[in-house]
Short mmCIF file of C-alpha atoms in Angstrom, two decimals:
data_model
loop_
_atom_site.label_atom_id
_atom_site.label_comp_id
_atom_site.label_asym_id
_atom_site.label_seq_id
_atom_site.Cartn_x
_atom_site.Cartn_y
_atom_site.Cartn_z
CA MET E 13 -16.90 -33.19 19.48
CA ALA E 14 -14.52 -31.60 17.04
CA PRO E 15 -11.54 -33.44 16.01
CA GLU E 16 -8.25 -32.58 17.75
CA GLY E 17 -6.21 -29.65 15.83
CA VAL E 18 -9.43 -28.46 14.20
CA ILE E 19 -10.15 -24.67 14.64
CA ILE E 20 -14.12 -24.59 15.32
CA GLY E 21 -15.63 -20.92 14.80
CA GLY E 22 -13.74 -18.06 14.60
CA TRP E 23 -16.38 -15.93 12.59
CA SER E 24 -15.47 -12.85 14.52
CA TYR E 25 -11.75 -12.91 13.38
CA VAL E 26 -13.06 -13.24 9.93
CA ILE E 27 -15.04 -10.36 10.32
CA ALA E 28 -12.60 -8.21 11.81
CA ALA E 29 -10.24 -8.77 9.04
CA TYR E 30 -12.75 -7.88 6.35
CA VAL E 31 -13.93 -4.95 8.27
CA LEU E 32 -10.40 -3.88 8.69
CA VAL E 33 -9.39 -4.06 5.20
CA GLY E 34 -12.76 -2.08 4.46
CA VAL E 35 -12.27 0.62 6.78
CA VAL E 36 -8.53 1.16 5.88
CA LEU E 37 -8.83 1.09 2.06
CA ALA E 38 -12.36 3.27 2.00
CA ALA E 39 -10.59 5.83 4.87
CA TYR E 40 -7.48 6.20 2.53
CA ALA E 41 -9.46 6.56 -0.72
CA ALA E 42 -11.56 9.20 1.06
CA HIS E 43 -8.20 11.14 2.18
CA LEU E 44 -6.96 11.07 -1.28
CA ILE E 45 -10.06 12.25 -3.19
CA ALA E 46 -10.59 15.12 -0.49
CA ARG E 47 -6.85 16.15 -0.80
CA THR E 48 -7.35 16.08 -4.92
CA ARG E 49 -10.57 18.41 -4.54
CA SER E 50 -8.84 20.72 -1.92
CA LEU E 51 -5.85 21.21 -4.10
CA ASP E 52 -8.07 21.33 -7.48
CA ALA E 53 -10.17 24.13 -5.52
CA ARG E 54 -7.04 25.99 -4.45
CA ARG E 55 -5.46 25.99 -7.96
CA ARG E 56 -8.64 27.26 -9.56
CA ARG E 57 -8.68 30.06 -6.99
CA SER E 58 -5.11 31.13 -7.96
CA ASP E 59 -5.74 30.88 -11.60
CA ASP E 60 -8.69 32.99 -11.16
CA ARG E 61 -6.50 35.40 -9.21
CA ALA E 62 -4.01 35.58 -11.98
CA GLU E 63 -6.63 35.96 -14.49
CA THR E 64 -7.93 38.97 -12.52
CA SER E 65 -4.50 40.46 -11.97
CA VAL E 66 -3.49 40.10 -15.55
CA GLY E 67 -6.89 42.05 -16.51
CA ASP E 68 -6.18 44.84 -13.92
CA SER E 69 -2.98 45.51 -15.52
CA MET L 12 -9.15 12.10 -13.97
CA LYS L 13 -12.36 9.72 -14.93
CA LYS L 14 -9.71 7.08 -16.41
CA MET L 15 -8.20 7.17 -13.01
CA HIS L 16 -11.20 6.26 -11.40
CA ALA L 17 -11.82 3.60 -13.48
CA PHE L 18 -9.07 1.51 -11.77
CA GLY L 19 -10.68 2.17 -8.48
CA LEU L 20 -14.35 1.16 -9.67
CA VAL L 21 -12.86 -2.08 -11.03
CA GLY L 22 -10.90 -2.93 -7.93
CA LEU L 23 -14.18 -2.24 -6.09
CA ALA L 24 -15.96 -4.57 -8.21
CA LEU L 25 -13.42 -7.01 -7.97
CA ILE L 26 -13.07 -7.27 -4.29
CA ILE L 27 -16.67 -7.47 -3.69
CA VAL L 28 -16.94 -10.35 -5.90
CA GLY L 29 -13.93 -12.22 -4.55
CA SER L 30 -14.84 -11.29 -0.78
CA ILE L 31 -18.32 -12.44 -1.26
CA TYR L 32 -17.23 -15.78 -3.06
CA GLY L 33 -14.52 -16.17 -0.40
CA LEU L 34 -17.13 -15.82 2.58
CA THR L 35 -19.93 -17.85 1.05
CA ALA L 36 -19.09 -20.30 -1.78
CA SER L 37 -15.30 -21.32 -0.91
CA PRO L 38 -15.30 -24.19 1.37
CA PRO L 39 -13.74 -24.06 4.82
CA GLU L 40 -9.84 -25.21 5.02
CA ARG L 41 -9.49 -28.77 6.73
CA HIS L 42 -7.73 -27.76 10.01
CA MET L 43 -8.20 -24.07 10.06
CA GLY L 44 -11.89 -24.02 9.15
CA ASP L 45 -13.53 -20.76 8.71
CA VAL L 46 -10.67 -18.81 9.90
CA SER L 47 -8.69 -19.57 6.56
CA ARG L 48 -11.28 -17.00 4.61
CA ILE L 49 -8.95 -14.44 6.34
CA LEU L 50 -6.40 -15.43 3.78
CA TYR L 51 -8.36 -14.32 0.96
CA VAL L 52 -7.65 -10.41 2.01
CA HIS L 53 -4.27 -11.04 3.90
CA VAL L 54 -2.28 -12.85 1.33
CA PRO L 55 -3.59 -10.47 -1.64
CA THR L 56 -2.54 -7.28 0.37
CA ALA L 57 0.94 -8.99 1.16
CA TRP L 58 1.64 -9.89 -2.36
CA ASN L 59 0.55 -6.44 -3.59
CA CYS L 60 2.42 -4.60 -0.85
CA LEU L 61 5.72 -6.13 -1.93
CA LEU L 62 4.78 -5.55 -5.52
CA ILE L 63 4.45 -1.81 -4.78
CA TYR L 64 7.83 -1.85 -2.85
CA LEU L 65 9.33 -3.28 -6.02
CA PHE L 66 7.73 -0.61 -8.25
CA ALA L 67 9.01 2.14 -5.53
CA PHE L 68 12.69 0.43 -5.86
CA GLY L 69 12.41 0.92 -9.85
CA PHE L 70 11.04 4.33 -9.62
CA ALA L 71 13.71 5.37 -6.99
CA ILE L 72 16.54 4.04 -9.40
CA ALA L 73 14.88 6.00 -12.07
CA SER L 74 14.71 9.29 -9.93
CA LEU L 75 18.54 8.83 -9.21
CA TRP L 76 19.37 7.93 -12.81
CA THR L 77 17.32 10.62 -14.36
CA GLY L 78 16.94 13.49 -11.75
CA LYS L 79 13.53 13.92 -13.08
CA GLN L 80 10.92 15.18 -10.60
CA ARG L 81 8.10 12.70 -12.13
CA TRP L 82 10.18 9.85 -10.94
CA ASP L 83 10.17 11.27 -7.21
CA ILE L 84 6.46 11.66 -7.36
CA ALA L 85 6.06 8.14 -8.46
CA THR L 86 8.38 6.89 -5.57
CA THR L 87 6.59 8.79 -3.13
CA ALA L 88 3.22 7.71 -4.52
CA ALA L 89 4.31 4.09 -4.32
CA ILE L 90 5.90 4.40 -1.02
CA GLU L 91 2.73 5.63 0.68
CA THR L 92 0.52 2.86 -1.04
CA GLY L 93 2.78 0.42 0.26
CA VAL L 94 2.79 1.56 3.64
CA VAL L 95 -1.04 1.64 3.37
CA LEU L 96 -0.64 -1.94 2.19
CA ASN L 97 1.90 -2.83 4.77
CA ILE L 98 -0.29 -1.82 7.66
CA LEU L 99 -3.21 -4.18 6.22
CA LEU L 100 -0.73 -7.18 5.86
CA LEU L 101 0.26 -6.80 9.35
CA GLY L 102 -3.45 -6.15 10.71
CA THR L 103 -4.91 -9.02 8.90
CA GLY L 104 -1.90 -11.12 9.91
CA MET L 105 -2.55 -10.62 13.47
CA ILE L 106 -6.09 -11.14 13.40
CA PHE L 107 -5.14 -14.61 11.65
CA ALA L 108 -2.57 -15.44 13.87
CA LYS L 109 -4.51 -14.99 16.88
CA PRO L 110 -7.04 -18.03 16.52
CA THR L 111 -4.32 -20.03 14.46
CA TRP L 112 -1.50 -19.63 16.40
CA GLY L 113 -2.72 -18.78 19.98
CA ILE L 114 -0.93 -15.31 19.83
CA TRP L 115 -1.46 -11.97 18.25
CA TRP L 116 2.14 -11.22 17.52
CA ASP L 117 5.32 -13.38 17.48
CA TRP L 118 9.04 -12.21 16.61
CA ASP L 119 8.87 -14.51 13.56
CA VAL L 120 11.32 -13.62 10.79
CA ARG L 121 8.47 -12.66 8.26
CA LEU L 122 6.57 -10.69 11.09
CA THR L 123 9.83 -8.94 12.00
CA THR L 124 10.88 -8.09 8.59
CA SER L 125 7.31 -6.87 7.62
CA LEU L 126 7.36 -4.68 10.77
CA ILE L 127 10.95 -3.22 9.94
CA ALA L 128 9.53 -2.54 6.30
CA LEU L 129 6.66 -0.62 7.45
CA ILE L 130 8.85 1.49 9.73
CA PHE L 131 11.67 2.14 7.16
CA TYR L 132 9.00 3.25 4.40
CA ALA L 133 7.09 5.21 6.84
CA ALA L 134 10.29 6.90 8.04
CA ILE L 135 11.03 7.91 4.37
CA LEU L 136 7.50 9.69 4.16
CA ALA L 137 8.41 11.51 7.55
CA LEU L 138 11.77 12.29 6.23
CA ARG L 139 10.50 13.90 3.11
CA THR L 140 8.52 16.61 5.39
CA PHE L 141 11.54 17.77 6.93
CA ILE L 142 13.52 18.71 3.51
CA ASP L 143 12.21 21.83 1.47
CA ASP L 144 14.88 21.63 -1.25
CA PRO L 145 13.04 19.41 -3.92
CA ASN L 146 16.32 18.04 -5.35
CA ARG L 147 17.67 17.07 -1.85
CA ARG L 148 14.51 15.59 -0.86
CA ALA L 149 14.46 13.45 -4.22
CA THR L 150 17.79 12.21 -3.84
CA LEU L 151 17.41 11.10 -0.10
CA THR L 152 13.91 9.84 -0.93
CA ALA L 153 15.49 7.52 -3.62
CA VAL L 154 18.69 6.65 -1.61
CA THR L 155 16.52 5.49 1.47
CA CYS L 156 14.07 3.60 -0.51
CA ILE L 157 16.84 1.75 -2.38
CA ILE L 158 18.39 0.76 0.98
CA SER L 159 15.01 -0.03 2.47
CA PHE L 160 14.24 -2.46 -0.44
CA VAL L 161 17.08 -5.02 0.93
CA ASP L 162 14.11 -5.88 3.54
CA VAL L 163 11.87 -6.91 0.88
CA PRO L 164 13.52 -10.29 -0.34
CA LEU L 165 13.87 -10.90 3.31
CA ILE L 166 10.10 -10.92 3.98
CA TYR L 167 9.40 -13.00 1.04
CA PHE L 168 12.15 -15.74 0.93
CA GLY L 169 12.99 -15.26 4.87
CA VAL L 170 10.20 -18.31 5.55
CA ARG L 171 12.38 -20.42 3.38
CA TRP L 172 15.82 -19.46 4.61
CA TRP L 173 15.19 -19.58 8.25
CA ARG L 174 12.92 -21.78 10.67
CA SER L 175 10.01 -19.92 10.75
CA LEU L 176 6.47 -19.85 12.49
CA HIS L 177 4.71 -18.35 9.45
CA GLN L 178 4.01 -21.10 6.77
CA ILE L 179 5.89 -20.99 3.57
CA GLN L 180 3.97 -19.82 0.38
CA SER L 181 1.31 -21.99 -1.00
CA SER L 182 0.93 -22.59 -4.86
CA PRO L 183 -2.33 -23.11 -6.86
CA GLU L 184 -1.14 -26.90 -7.01
CA THR L 185 -1.45 -27.27 -3.12
CA MET L 186 -4.90 -25.27 -2.81
CA ALA L 187 -8.60 -26.34 -4.06
CA GLU L 188 -9.64 -24.19 -7.24
CA THR L 189 -12.64 -22.88 -4.88
CA MET L 190 -9.71 -21.45 -2.78
CA VAL L 191 -7.64 -20.42 -5.64
CA PHE L 192 -10.37 -18.24 -7.03
CA PRO L 193 -11.13 -15.63 -4.33
CA MET L 194 -7.60 -15.46 -3.56
CA ARG L 195 -6.81 -14.46 -7.38
CA VAL L 196 -9.49 -12.19 -7.75
CA ASN L 197 -8.74 -10.14 -4.60
CA ALA L 198 -5.14 -10.15 -5.53
CA PHE L 199 -6.16 -8.26 -8.94
CA ALA L 200 -8.71 -6.32 -6.76
CA VAL L 201 -6.00 -4.97 -4.55
CA LEU L 202 -3.68 -4.37 -7.60
CA PHE L 203 -6.24 -2.12 -9.10
CA ILE L 204 -6.92 -0.19 -6.16
CA SER L 205 -3.33 0.17 -5.41
CA ILE L 206 -2.68 1.41 -8.75
CA TRP L 207 -5.78 3.99 -8.30
CA PHE L 208 -4.03 5.06 -4.96
CA MET L 209 -0.69 5.72 -6.62
CA LEU L 210 -2.17 7.79 -9.64
CA LEU L 211 -4.29 9.55 -6.85
CA ARG L 212 -1.22 10.20 -4.76
CA ALA L 213 0.96 11.16 -7.77
CA ARG L 214 -1.61 13.72 -8.86
CA ILE L 215 -1.65 15.41 -5.31
CA GLU L 216 2.24 15.44 -4.97
CA ARG L 217 2.39 16.91 -8.44
CA SER L 218 -0.15 19.65 -7.63
CA LYS L 219 1.55 20.51 -4.40
CA LEU L 220 4.91 20.87 -6.06
CA GLU L 221 3.58 22.92 -8.52
CA SER L 222 1.69 25.23 -6.15
CA ASP L 223 4.92 25.53 -4.23
CA GLU L 224 6.51 26.58 -7.40
CA VAL L 225 3.97 29.20 -7.95
CA VAL L 226 3.25 30.40 -4.62
CA GLU L 227 6.92 30.04 -2.98
CA PRO L 228 8.83 32.85 -4.78
CA PRO L 229 6.32 35.70 -4.18
CA VAL L 230 6.11 34.72 -0.39
CA ARG L 231 9.66 34.49 -0.15
CA ARG L 232 10.03 38.03 -1.87
CA ALA L 233 7.55 39.42 0.66
CA MET L 234 9.37 38.05 3.56
CA ALA L 235 12.72 39.37 2.32
CA THR L 236 11.29 42.77 2.00
CA ALA L 237 9.46 42.75 5.28
#
């Protein structure tokens, strides 16, 4: 019998909190990295186009 | 770019160490038992959320003062990172509240002011998407960010100023060393991860502004002639 006022167990809440933190941080990091890569690719393409048009003229 | 990712890697390593220690080596708290382990992620996200909002406040003042675009970029990066941490602090707080208070949510001063901060700062990010003029956008972002910061001291000191269900701040003197260690390690982990997020987000914002400057004039010219 647990003494009164003491919480027994609760590991499901602990796991839920850690999973929430892990998932949110990982999802936001993945989102930022994906956006950085897509913007870099876009910039490379526009740089290539600018070089090509300079070469044409 | 590699230096930027170093912040993320250090943060990841620290959060793994802090969390493993917090989940395995740290003892259960006398009254809260194992549920107290949630504090090793809840408190670091809360501390860093308020710290990042403080950064955003400083950047917003610099943005208004100098009118330089780099401060607007820094303000936006800090606000978005703060919003992510704000979501985490509320989420982990609710998960902690259920087994300890018996409810998921209460309109307690700290919970309410934290929710208000999330709404205010998220609204600033939404507001930015409606404004095309970069100067007007920077001014509005800075002004609304400075106004929103009024809520941050209320989050921190509110539990001392008013009767609150949320407990007041603990200190290392009131905690066992085995509990302070994972809390500190995770606090630094979240700080490093937050800095990494801000650097990445600032880079994205800078690239977006540069590509707008490059792409927009010809597009506008084409639209004008069409």
